[in-house]
mmCIF file of C-alpha atoms in Angstrom:
data_model
loop_
_atom_site.group_PDB
_atom_site.id
_atom_site.type_symbol
_atom_site.label_atom_id
_atom_site.label_comp_id
_atom_site.label_asym_id
_atom_site.label_seq_id
_atom_site.Cartn_x
_atom_site.Cartn_y
_atom_site.Cartn_z
ATOM 1 C CA UNK A 1 -5.882 -0.569 33.120
ATOM 2 C CA UNK A 2 -5.099 2.324 30.758
ATOM 3 C CA UNK A 3 -6.328 5.742 31.838
ATOM 4 C CA UNK A 4 -7.826 8.067 29.245
ATOM 5 C CA UNK A 5 -8.031 11.815 29.881
ATOM 6 C CA UNK A 6 -10.966 13.532 28.179
ATOM 7 C CA UNK A 7 -12.397 17.025 28.449
ATOM 8 C CA UNK A 8 -15.752 16.707 30.193
ATOM 9 C CA UNK A 9 -17.653 19.159 28.009
ATOM 10 C CA UNK A 10 -16.309 17.648 24.782
ATOM 11 C CA UNK A 11 -17.226 14.111 25.821
ATOM 12 C CA UNK A 12 -20.710 14.998 27.065
ATOM 13 C CA UNK A 13 -21.427 16.992 23.907
ATOM 14 C CA UNK A 14 -20.347 14.058 21.726
ATOM 15 C CA UNK A 15 -22.546 11.690 23.717
ATOM 16 C CA UNK A 16 -25.506 14.075 23.629
ATOM 17 C CA UNK A 17 -26.012 14.533 27.372
ATOM 18 C CA UNK A 18 -24.489 17.937 28.108
ATOM 19 C CA UNK A 19 -26.486 18.402 31.328
ATOM 20 C CA UNK A 20 -25.392 15.129 32.963
ATOM 21 C CA UNK A 21 -23.937 15.692 36.427
ATOM 22 C CA UNK A 22 -20.638 14.236 37.562
ATOM 23 C CA UNK A 23 -22.457 11.792 39.854
ATOM 24 C CA UNK A 24 -24.765 10.662 37.049
ATOM 25 C CA UNK A 25 -21.829 10.276 34.686
ATOM 26 C CA UNK A 26 -19.840 8.296 37.249
ATOM 27 C CA UNK A 27 -22.726 5.872 37.757
ATOM 28 C CA UNK A 28 -23.453 5.586 34.040
ATOM 29 C CA UNK A 29 -19.920 4.654 32.992
ATOM 30 C CA UNK A 30 -19.591 2.283 35.973
ATOM 31 C CA UNK A 31 -22.670 0.437 34.725
ATOM 32 C CA UNK A 32 -21.117 0.447 31.249
ATOM 33 C CA UNK A 33 -17.960 -1.188 32.598
ATOM 34 C CA UNK A 34 -15.367 1.567 33.027
ATOM 35 C CA UNK A 35 -14.514 3.759 36.009
ATOM 36 C CA UNK A 36 -14.043 7.453 36.657
ATOM 37 C CA UNK A 37 -10.600 7.570 38.248
ATOM 38 C CA UNK A 38 -10.428 11.302 38.875
ATOM 39 C CA UNK A 39 -11.577 14.791 37.954
ATOM 40 C CA UNK A 40 -9.061 17.596 37.500
ATOM 41 C CA UNK A 41 -8.708 20.976 35.862
ATOM 42 C CA UNK A 42 -5.940 21.452 33.342
ATOM 43 C CA UNK A 43 -5.106 23.170 30.086
ATOM 44 C CA UNK A 44 -6.429 20.869 27.382
ATOM 45 C CA UNK A 45 -3.885 20.366 24.619
ATOM 46 C CA UNK A 46 -6.430 19.183 22.059
ATOM 47 C CA UNK A 47 -8.476 22.394 22.068
ATOM 48 C CA UNK A 48 -7.930 25.437 19.887
ATOM 49 C CA UNK A 49 -8.818 27.832 22.709
ATOM 50 C CA UNK A 50 -6.791 28.302 25.862
ATOM 51 C CA UNK A 51 -7.761 28.060 29.508
ATOM 52 C CA UNK A 52 -8.427 25.399 32.103
ATOM 53 C CA UNK A 53 -10.858 22.604 31.314
ATOM 54 C CA UNK A 54 -12.551 20.058 33.547
ATOM 55 C CA UNK A 55 -10.939 16.751 32.612
ATOM 56 C CA UNK A 56 -12.294 13.301 33.400
ATOM 57 C CA UNK A 57 -9.700 10.574 33.893
ATOM 58 C CA UNK A 58 -11.340 7.279 32.979
ATOM 59 C CA UNK A 59 -9.943 3.781 33.492
ATOM 60 C CA UNK A 60 -10.727 1.537 30.522
ATOM 61 C CA UNK A 61 -10.059 -2.191 29.972
ATOM 62 C CA UNK A 62 -6.684 -3.013 28.444
ATOM 63 C CA UNK A 63 -8.321 -4.895 25.565
ATOM 64 C CA UNK A 64 -10.663 -2.053 24.541
ATOM 65 C CA UNK A 65 -8.447 -0.124 22.169
ATOM 66 C CA UNK A 66 -11.528 1.611 20.766
ATOM 67 C CA UNK A 67 -11.967 3.456 24.079
ATOM 68 C CA UNK A 68 -8.530 5.078 24.114
ATOM 69 C CA UNK A 69 -9.761 8.374 22.643
ATOM 70 C CA UNK A 70 -12.706 10.656 23.311
ATOM 71 C CA UNK A 71 -14.268 9.861 19.929
ATOM 72 C CA UNK A 72 -14.271 6.103 20.528
ATOM 73 C CA UNK A 73 -15.445 6.458 24.112
ATOM 74 C CA UNK A 74 -18.310 8.730 23.078
ATOM 75 C CA UNK A 75 -19.360 6.381 20.259
ATOM 76 C CA UNK A 76 -19.456 3.389 22.621
ATOM 77 C CA UNK A 77 -21.414 5.270 25.283
ATOM 78 C CA UNK A 78 -23.924 6.526 22.718
ATOM 79 C CA UNK A 79 -24.622 2.915 21.752
ATOM 80 C CA UNK A 80 -24.863 1.872 25.395
ATOM 81 C CA UNK A 81 -27.383 4.636 26.113
ATOM 82 C CA UNK A 82 -29.425 3.765 23.034
ATOM 83 C CA UNK A 83 -28.690 7.031 21.247
ATOM 84 C CA UNK A 84 -27.091 5.222 18.316
ATOM 85 C CA UNK A 85 -27.150 1.698 16.907
ATOM 86 C CA UNK A 86 -23.940 2.065 14.921
ATOM 87 C CA UNK A 87 -20.853 2.996 16.967
ATOM 88 C CA UNK A 88 -18.699 3.925 13.980
ATOM 89 C CA UNK A 89 -20.895 4.780 10.987
ATOM 90 C CA UNK A 90 -18.968 5.046 7.754
ATOM 91 C CA UNK A 91 -19.360 4.181 4.119
ATOM 92 C CA UNK A 92 -16.870 2.379 1.927
ATOM 93 C CA UNK A 93 -17.663 3.296 -1.670
ATOM 94 C CA UNK A 94 -15.851 1.553 -4.479
ATOM 95 C CA UNK A 95 -13.322 4.047 -5.788
ATOM 96 C CA UNK A 96 -10.059 3.903 -7.668
ATOM 97 C CA UNK A 97 -8.014 0.942 -6.524
ATOM 98 C CA UNK A 98 -4.953 1.785 -4.445
ATOM 99 C CA UNK A 99 -2.153 -0.774 -4.581
ATOM 100 C CA UNK A 100 0.766 -1.530 -2.274
ATOM 101 C CA UNK A 101 3.458 -3.797 -3.705
ATOM 102 C CA UNK A 102 5.521 -5.592 -1.049
ATOM 103 C CA UNK A 103 9.083 -6.530 -1.914
ATOM 104 C CA UNK A 104 10.497 -9.796 -0.468
ATOM 105 C CA UNK A 105 13.437 -7.819 0.942
ATOM 106 C CA UNK A 106 11.206 -6.750 3.850
ATOM 107 C CA UNK A 107 11.143 -10.315 5.201
ATOM 108 C CA UNK A 108 14.478 -9.699 6.922
ATOM 109 C CA UNK A 109 13.388 -6.585 8.817
ATOM 110 C CA UNK A 110 9.635 -5.746 9.033
ATOM 111 C CA UNK A 111 7.758 -8.309 6.918
ATOM 112 C CA UNK A 112 4.174 -7.034 7.149
ATOM 113 C CA UNK A 113 2.389 -3.891 6.032
ATOM 114 C CA UNK A 114 -1.303 -2.973 6.260
ATOM 115 C CA UNK A 115 -2.798 0.083 4.576
ATOM 116 C CA UNK A 116 -6.058 2.009 4.654
ATOM 117 C CA UNK A 117 -7.265 5.146 2.892
ATOM 118 C CA UNK A 118 -9.729 7.516 4.567
ATOM 119 C CA UNK A 119 -11.447 9.940 2.221
ATOM 120 C CA UNK A 120 -13.582 13.041 2.788
ATOM 121 C CA UNK A 121 -12.168 13.559 6.277
ATOM 122 C CA UNK A 122 -12.109 17.057 7.740
ATOM 123 C CA UNK A 123 -9.369 17.459 10.334
ATOM 124 C CA UNK A 124 -9.567 20.271 12.855
ATOM 125 C CA UNK A 125 -6.530 20.791 15.057
ATOM 126 C CA UNK A 126 -8.341 19.167 17.987
ATOM 127 C CA UNK A 127 -9.321 16.110 15.952
ATOM 128 C CA UNK A 128 -5.831 15.798 14.486
ATOM 129 C CA UNK A 129 -4.168 16.009 17.902
ATOM 130 C CA UNK A 130 -6.591 13.469 19.351
ATOM 131 C CA UNK A 131 -5.913 11.156 16.409
ATOM 132 C CA UNK A 132 -2.146 11.346 16.874
ATOM 133 C CA UNK A 133 -2.550 10.795 20.617
ATOM 134 C CA UNK A 134 -4.550 7.625 19.910
ATOM 135 C CA UNK A 135 -1.870 6.512 17.462
ATOM 136 C CA UNK A 136 0.767 6.927 20.175
ATOM 137 C CA UNK A 137 -1.328 4.933 22.657
ATOM 138 C CA UNK A 138 -1.651 2.096 20.144
ATOM 139 C CA UNK A 139 2.115 2.188 19.646
ATOM 140 C CA UNK A 140 2.652 1.726 23.363
ATOM 141 C CA UNK A 141 0.210 -1.117 24.037
ATOM 142 C CA UNK A 142 -0.911 -3.273 21.117
ATOM 143 C CA UNK A 143 2.215 -2.251 19.182
ATOM 144 C CA UNK A 144 4.504 -3.218 22.101
ATOM 145 C CA UNK A 145 6.386 0.075 21.955
ATOM 146 C CA UNK A 146 6.591 -0.139 18.157
ATOM 147 C CA UNK A 147 8.411 -3.478 18.155
ATOM 148 C CA UNK A 148 5.357 -5.212 16.658
ATOM 149 C CA UNK A 149 3.515 -2.334 15.004
ATOM 150 C CA UNK A 150 4.487 1.172 13.918
ATOM 151 C CA UNK A 151 1.744 3.397 12.514
ATOM 152 C CA UNK A 152 2.275 6.206 10.037
ATOM 153 C CA UNK A 153 -0.333 8.726 8.899
ATOM 154 C CA UNK A 154 0.083 10.692 5.687
ATOM 155 C CA UNK A 155 -1.856 13.233 3.653
ATOM 156 C CA UNK A 156 -2.934 11.542 0.415
ATOM 157 C CA UNK A 157 -3.264 14.931 -1.274
ATOM 158 C CA UNK A 158 0.506 15.357 -1.020
ATOM 159 C CA UNK A 159 1.592 12.059 -2.587
ATOM 160 C CA UNK A 160 0.992 10.167 -5.808
ATOM 161 C CA UNK A 161 -2.217 8.362 -4.910
ATOM 162 C CA UNK A 162 -1.522 4.952 -6.404
ATOM 163 C CA UNK A 163 1.339 2.565 -6.998
ATOM 164 C CA UNK A 164 2.876 2.423 -3.509
ATOM 165 C CA UNK A 165 5.771 0.085 -2.763
ATOM 166 C CA UNK A 166 7.114 -1.336 0.493
ATOM 167 C CA UNK A 167 10.706 -2.531 0.423
ATOM 168 C CA UNK A 168 13.924 -2.724 2.430
ATOM 169 C CA UNK A 169 16.752 -0.521 1.184
ATOM 170 C CA UNK A 170 20.254 0.488 2.149
ATOM 171 C CA UNK A 171 20.191 3.383 4.642
ATOM 172 C CA UNK A 172 22.161 5.681 2.339
ATOM 173 C CA UNK A 173 19.530 5.218 -0.380
ATOM 174 C CA UNK A 174 16.653 6.385 1.822
ATOM 175 C CA UNK A 175 16.766 10.170 1.507
ATOM 176 C CA UNK A 176 14.031 12.628 2.508
ATOM 177 C CA UNK A 177 13.195 15.658 4.652
ATOM 178 C CA UNK A 178 12.014 14.460 8.096
ATOM 179 C CA UNK A 179 8.807 15.751 9.651
ATOM 180 C CA UNK A 180 9.112 19.318 10.974
ATOM 181 C CA UNK A 181 12.650 19.636 9.579
ATOM 182 C CA UNK A 182 14.029 21.612 6.643
ATOM 183 C CA UNK A 183 17.164 19.667 5.689
ATOM 184 C CA UNK A 184 17.367 16.504 3.605
ATOM 185 C CA UNK A 185 18.871 13.467 5.364
ATOM 186 C CA UNK A 186 19.554 9.863 4.544
ATOM 187 C CA UNK A 187 18.554 7.147 7.006
ATOM 188 C CA UNK A 188 22.016 7.092 8.606
ATOM 189 C CA UNK A 189 21.819 10.824 9.213
ATOM 190 C CA UNK A 190 18.312 10.417 10.549
ATOM 191 C CA UNK A 191 19.527 7.910 13.134
ATOM 192 C CA UNK A 192 22.198 10.338 14.326
ATOM 193 C CA UNK A 193 19.695 13.202 14.373
ATOM 194 C CA UNK A 194 17.214 11.376 16.592
ATOM 195 C CA UNK A 195 19.653 9.611 18.923
ATOM 196 C CA UNK A 196 19.644 12.682 21.201
ATOM 197 C CA UNK A 197 15.862 12.547 21.441
ATOM 198 C CA UNK A 198 15.824 10.042 24.289
ATOM 199 C CA UNK A 199 12.223 10.748 25.303
ATOM 200 C CA UNK A 200 10.883 10.762 21.747
ATOM 201 C CA UNK A 201 11.746 8.829 18.615
ATOM 202 C CA UNK A 202 15.275 8.176 19.854
ATOM 203 C CA UNK A 203 14.044 5.442 22.184
ATOM 204 C CA UNK A 204 12.886 3.361 19.206
ATOM 205 C CA UNK A 205 16.005 3.496 17.031
ATOM 206 C CA UNK A 206 17.290 0.169 18.343
ATOM 207 C CA UNK A 207 14.441 -1.682 16.620
ATOM 208 C CA UNK A 208 16.060 -1.454 13.176
ATOM 209 C CA UNK A 209 19.338 0.410 13.691
ATOM 210 C CA UNK A 210 21.564 -2.667 13.394
ATOM 211 C CA UNK A 211 19.766 -4.028 10.345
ATOM 212 C CA UNK A 212 21.690 -3.859 7.050
ATOM 213 C CA UNK A 213 18.592 -2.466 5.346
ATOM 214 C CA UNK A 214 15.675 -0.363 6.561
ATOM 215 C CA UNK A 215 12.005 -0.636 5.544
ATOM 216 C CA UNK A 216 10.575 2.211 3.489
ATOM 217 C CA UNK A 217 7.278 3.020 1.761
ATOM 218 C CA UNK A 218 7.422 5.012 -1.473
ATOM 219 C CA UNK A 219 4.776 6.353 -3.785
ATOM 220 C CA UNK A 220 5.004 6.000 -7.546
ATOM 221 C CA UNK A 221 7.281 9.034 -7.758
ATOM 222 C CA UNK A 222 9.684 7.654 -5.171
#
């Protein structure tokens, strides 16, 4: 079973039961169907402030991907406790259509692409870090270490917001500045750059490295 680490105070505040004791919490989540595996104190990397936090380590079922982050866990527990009838309230207004054109060339490398646009989202550093952590967890389990699914998150305010394309191109034709870098690289250079990062992105290079073409998403401006 996956283990999710959540800051106690953050989780209890999201649920709406800040005064719940550890014993009460343990019993409540056991009745819900998950288990409190441990309680520790550690510096919480998702918080803006520093210092030790009480962290609950919670075992969740392997098929409950919605429980792999504090936001999803809190939403589910709020429903279980009767505090909310809608675990993930959101609205989907009809806005300008966003298109993604898929080129047949992707059939030879990564044939499927799925897209979603989230609007009016305010990201604090804690929320952003939690979101990326969830993305990484999904990569590892349902994505089978990115061999089945690789997720990318992008700021729509920084790209042309319509007319996206998904195609497979020669590595030398895929040129951009990688995340957190300052120099432009093509895909061949990117492979060499990350091959030393054995614990990070380097461990996933084998998935497409030997393909004659690599998949790439571009906006209308390329």
